[in-house]
Coordinates of C-alpha atoms in Angstrom, one line a residue:
Chain A
M69 CA 47.2 -7.5 21.2
A70 CA 47.0 -5.0 18.3
S71 CA 50.3 -6.1 16.8
R72 CA 49.2 -9.8 16.8
T73 CA 45.9 -9.5 15.2
P74 CA 45.4 -9.0 11.5
S75 CA 41.9 -7.5 11.8
P76 CA 41.6 -3.8 11.5
H77 CA 39.4 -3.4 14.5
G78 CA 41.4 -5.6 17.0
D79 CA 38.2 -7.2 18.4
P80 CA 39.0 -10.8 19.3
G81 CA 35.3 -11.6 19.2
L82 CA 35.1 -10.7 15.5
Q83 CA 31.9 -8.8 16.1
P84 CA 31.9 -6.9 12.7
E85 CA 32.5 -10.1 10.8
R86 CA 29.7 -12.0 12.6
T87 CA 27.3 -9.1 12.1
T88 CA 28.2 -8.8 8.4
L89 CA 27.7 -12.6 8.1
A90 CA 24.3 -12.4 9.9
W91 CA 23.3 -9.8 7.2
G92 CA 24.6 -12.2 4.6
R93 CA 22.5 -15.0 5.9
T94 CA 19.5 -12.8 5.8
M95 CA 20.3 -11.9 2.3
L96 CA 20.5 -15.5 1.3
A97 CA 17.2 -16.2 3.0
L98 CA 15.6 -13.4 1.0
V99 CA 17.2 -14.8 -2.3
T100 CA 15.7 -18.2 -1.4
A101 CA 12.3 -16.7 -0.7
S102 CA 12.5 -14.8 -4.0
A103 CA 13.2 -18.1 -5.9
F104 CA 10.4 -19.7 -3.9
F105 CA 7.9 -17.0 -4.9
L106 CA 8.9 -17.3 -8.6
R107 CA 8.4 -21.0 -8.4
W108 CA 4.7 -20.5 -7.6
L109 CA 4.2 -18.1 -10.5
P110 CA 2.1 -20.6 -12.4
V111 CA -0.2 -21.1 -9.5
Y112 CA -0.8 -17.5 -8.4
G113 CA -0.1 -15.7 -11.6
L114 CA 1.4 -12.2 -12.0
P115 CA 0.5 -10.8 -8.5
I116 CA 3.1 -13.1 -6.9
L117 CA 5.8 -11.0 -8.8
M118 CA 5.1 -8.2 -6.3
L119 CA 6.4 -10.5 -3.5
F120 CA 9.3 -11.5 -5.6
A121 CA 10.2 -7.8 -6.3
V122 CA 10.1 -6.9 -2.6
S123 CA 12.3 -9.9 -1.5
A124 CA 14.7 -9.6 -4.3
G125 CA 15.0 -5.9 -3.9
A126 CA 15.7 -6.2 -0.1
A127 CA 18.4 -8.9 -0.9
L128 CA 20.0 -6.6 -3.5
A129 CA 19.9 -3.6 -1.0
I130 CA 21.8 -5.7 1.6
Y131 CA 24.2 -7.0 -1.0
L132 CA 25.1 -3.5 -2.1
T133 CA 25.6 -2.2 1.4
Q134 CA 27.6 -5.1 2.9
R135 CA 31.1 -3.5 2.3
S136 CA 30.2 -0.1 3.7
R137 CA 28.5 -1.8 6.6
Y138 CA 31.5 -3.9 7.5
R139 CA 33.8 -0.9 7.1
A140 CA 31.8 1.4 9.3
R141 CA 31.5 -1.3 12.1
A142 CA 35.2 -2.2 11.9
Q143 CA 36.2 1.4 12.2
G144 CA 33.6 2.0 14.9
L145 CA 34.7 -0.8 16.9
A146 CA 38.3 0.4 16.8
G147 CA 37.1 3.6 18.3
E148 CA 34.8 1.8 20.7
S149 CA 31.7 3.5 19.3
V150 CA 29.2 2.0 16.8
E151 CA 26.0 3.8 16.0
A152 CA 22.9 1.7 16.0
D153 CA 21.8 1.3 12.3
I154 CA 18.2 2.3 12.8
S155 CA 17.3 2.8 9.1
A156 CA 18.6 -0.6 8.1
V157 CA 16.6 -2.3 10.8
L158 CA 13.4 -0.4 9.9
W159 CA 13.7 -1.0 6.2
T160 CA 14.3 -4.8 6.7
A161 CA 11.4 -5.0 9.0
F162 CA 9.2 -3.0 6.6
A163 CA 10.1 -5.5 3.8
G164 CA 8.9 -8.4 6.0
V165 CA 5.7 -6.7 6.8
A166 CA 5.1 -5.8 3.2
L167 CA 5.7 -9.4 2.2
G168 CA 3.1 -10.5 4.8
V169 CA 0.5 -8.0 3.6
L170 CA 1.1 -8.8 -0.2
G171 CA 1.1 -12.5 0.7
V172 CA -2.4 -12.3 2.4
V173 CA -3.8 -10.3 -0.5
V174 CA -2.4 -12.8 -3.1
V175 CA -3.6 -15.9 -1.2
L176 CA -7.2 -14.5 -0.5
T177 CA -7.6 -13.3 -4.1
S178 CA -6.2 -16.3 -5.8
Chain B
M123 CA 32.4 10.5 14.7
T124 CA 35.1 11.5 12.3
N125 CA 35.2 15.2 13.3
S126 CA 35.3 14.9 17.1
E127 CA 37.7 12.4 18.4
Q128 CA 36.1 12.2 21.9
P129 CA 32.4 13.2 22.2
T130 CA 31.5 14.9 25.5
P131 CA 29.2 12.5 27.4
A132 CA 27.1 15.2 29.0
A133 CA 26.1 17.0 25.8
G134 CA 25.6 13.7 23.8
P135 CA 27.6 13.0 20.7
P136 CA 26.8 15.6 17.9
S137 CA 27.3 13.0 15.2
R138 CA 24.0 11.1 15.7
G139 CA 21.4 11.3 13.0
R140 CA 18.0 12.7 13.3
L141 CA 16.3 9.3 13.3
A142 CA 18.6 8.1 16.0
R143 CA 18.0 11.2 18.2
R144 CA 14.3 10.8 17.8
L145 CA 13.8 7.0 18.2
L146 CA 16.7 6.4 20.7
P147 CA 16.7 9.5 22.9
G148 CA 18.6 9.9 26.1
G149 CA 21.0 7.6 27.8
E150 CA 24.5 7.0 26.6
E151 CA 26.0 4.9 23.8
P152 CA 26.1 1.2 25.0
D153 CA 29.0 -1.1 24.4
P154 CA 29.2 -1.4 20.6
R155 CA 29.4 -5.2 20.9
F156 CA 25.9 -5.1 22.6
T157 CA 24.5 -3.0 19.7
L158 CA 25.9 -5.4 17.2
A159 CA 24.5 -8.4 19.1
N160 CA 21.1 -6.8 19.2
E161 CA 21.2 -6.3 15.5
R162 CA 22.1 -10.0 14.9
T163 CA 19.2 -11.1 17.1
F164 CA 16.9 -8.9 15.1
L165 CA 18.2 -10.5 11.9
A166 CA 17.6 -14.0 13.3
W167 CA 13.9 -13.0 14.0
I168 CA 13.7 -11.6 10.3
R169 CA 14.9 -14.9 9.0
T170 CA 12.3 -16.8 11.1
S171 CA 9.8 -14.4 9.7
L172 CA 10.9 -15.1 6.1
A173 CA 10.5 -18.9 6.8
M174 CA 6.9 -18.3 7.9
L175 CA 6.1 -16.1 4.9
A176 CA 7.6 -18.6 2.3
G177 CA 5.7 -21.3 4.2
G178 CA 2.4 -19.5 4.0
I179 CA 2.7 -19.1 0.3
A180 CA 3.8 -22.8 -0.2
V181 CA 0.9 -24.1 1.9
E182 CA -1.6 -22.3 -0.3
A183 CA 0.1 -23.4 -3.6
F184 CA 1.4 -26.9 -2.6
T185 CA -1.5 -28.5 -0.7
S186 CA -4.5 -28.1 -3.1
G187 CA -4.8 -31.8 -3.4
L188 CA -4.6 -32.4 0.3
F189 CA -6.6 -29.7 2.2
L190 CA -10.1 -28.3 1.6
E191 CA -9.9 -24.7 0.4
P192 CA -10.9 -23.0 3.7
V193 CA -8.3 -25.0 5.7
R194 CA -5.7 -24.3 3.1
K195 CA -6.3 -20.6 3.0
G196 CA -6.7 -20.4 6.8
L197 CA -3.3 -22.0 7.3
A198 CA -1.7 -19.9 4.7
V199 CA -3.1 -16.7 6.3
I200 CA -2.1 -17.7 9.8
L201 CA 1.5 -18.3 8.7
L202 CA 1.6 -15.1 6.6
L203 CA 0.2 -13.0 9.5
L204 CA 2.7 -14.7 11.8
G205 CA 5.5 -13.8 9.5
M206 CA 4.3 -10.2 9.3
M207 CA 4.0 -9.8 13.0
L208 CA 7.4 -11.4 13.6
S209 CA 9.0 -8.9 11.2
G210 CA 7.3 -5.9 12.8
G211 CA 7.8 -7.3 16.3
A212 CA 11.4 -7.8 15.6
A213 CA 12.0 -4.1 14.9
V214 CA 10.0 -3.0 18.0
R215 CA 12.0 -5.5 20.2
W216 CA 15.2 -4.2 18.6
L217 CA 14.2 -0.6 19.5
R218 CA 13.2 -1.5 23.1
V219 CA 16.4 -3.5 23.8
E220 CA 18.5 -0.7 22.3
R221 CA 16.7 1.9 24.6
S222 CA 17.1 -0.3 27.6
M223 CA 20.8 -0.7 26.9
R224 CA 21.2 3.1 26.5
N225 CA 19.5 3.6 29.9
K226 CA 21.3 0.6 31.6
A227 CA 17.9 -0.8 32.4
P228 CA 16.9 -4.6 32.4
L229 CA 16.1 -5.9 29.0
P230 CA 12.4 -6.3 28.2
L231 CA 10.9 -9.7 28.1
P232 CA 10.6 -11.0 24.5
L233 CA 6.8 -10.9 23.5
L234 CA 7.8 -12.5 20.3
V235 CA 8.4 -15.8 21.9
P236 CA 4.9 -16.5 23.1
L237 CA 3.6 -15.1 19.8
L238 CA 5.7 -17.6 17.8
A239 CA 4.8 -20.5 20.1
G240 CA 1.1 -19.6 20.1
A241 CA 0.8 -19.2 16.4
G242 CA 2.8 -22.2 15.7
A243 CA 0.5 -24.3 18.0
L244 CA -2.6 -22.8 16.4
A245 CA -1.4 -23.8 12.9
A246 CA -0.5 -27.3 14.1
A247 CA -3.9 -27.5 15.7
V248 CA -5.7 -26.6 12.5
V249 CA -3.9 -29.4 10.7
V250 CA -4.6 -31.9 13.5
V251 CA -8.3 -31.1 13.5
F252 CA -8.5 -31.3 9.8
I253 CA -6.6 -34.7 9.6
L254 CA -8.9 -36.1 12.4
L255 CA -12.1 -35.0 10.7
R256 CA -11.1 -36.1 7.3

């Protein structure tokens, strides 16, 4: 099997690719949300820029870590051991919670 | 992972970080495919949460000519709080699933599902009541 597959990890289910693409989709959703927040700048004024900063920052962080993430997972899968990425999960969830808190503040004070 | 080729299962792999040892104690490393699948499910919840957050901001900004202010703000806050709880709950669920898989236990029921359904129904009910009373 290893000789036939061009992927470095030899996983026929392409798990590292699928997971990296899932992060990429999330990054695109964050970019869309950032553009969306900017679009309502005339309505909410400057406070909405906080939401833009959080979502754009999270998108940038994902973008900058995609290569190393894929490499670590592909190598890990080749050795049948991938460590759960706790910090990435916690940071992403924190960004979502922060967007919610900031959003409620912006909506109630506008 | 790079130093020791084969970690001894009894002592636990020494390469795990402090956060991993603290939040995911005990058990043994699950199949890496399951860990990655758990992560993708977490990301799907995060994207759902982002849709709610963007929707909340849009309802408040977009519907000023349609809804009275309390309805508008109420809907926006419901959607924003839902997005917030989905993001936080997604991380909690990811942790619980990861722990269950380490201990080869059954996966926990997703509490996020009734939360999403309930809050979605509540937001819809607010709109229905408003439209009927208008």
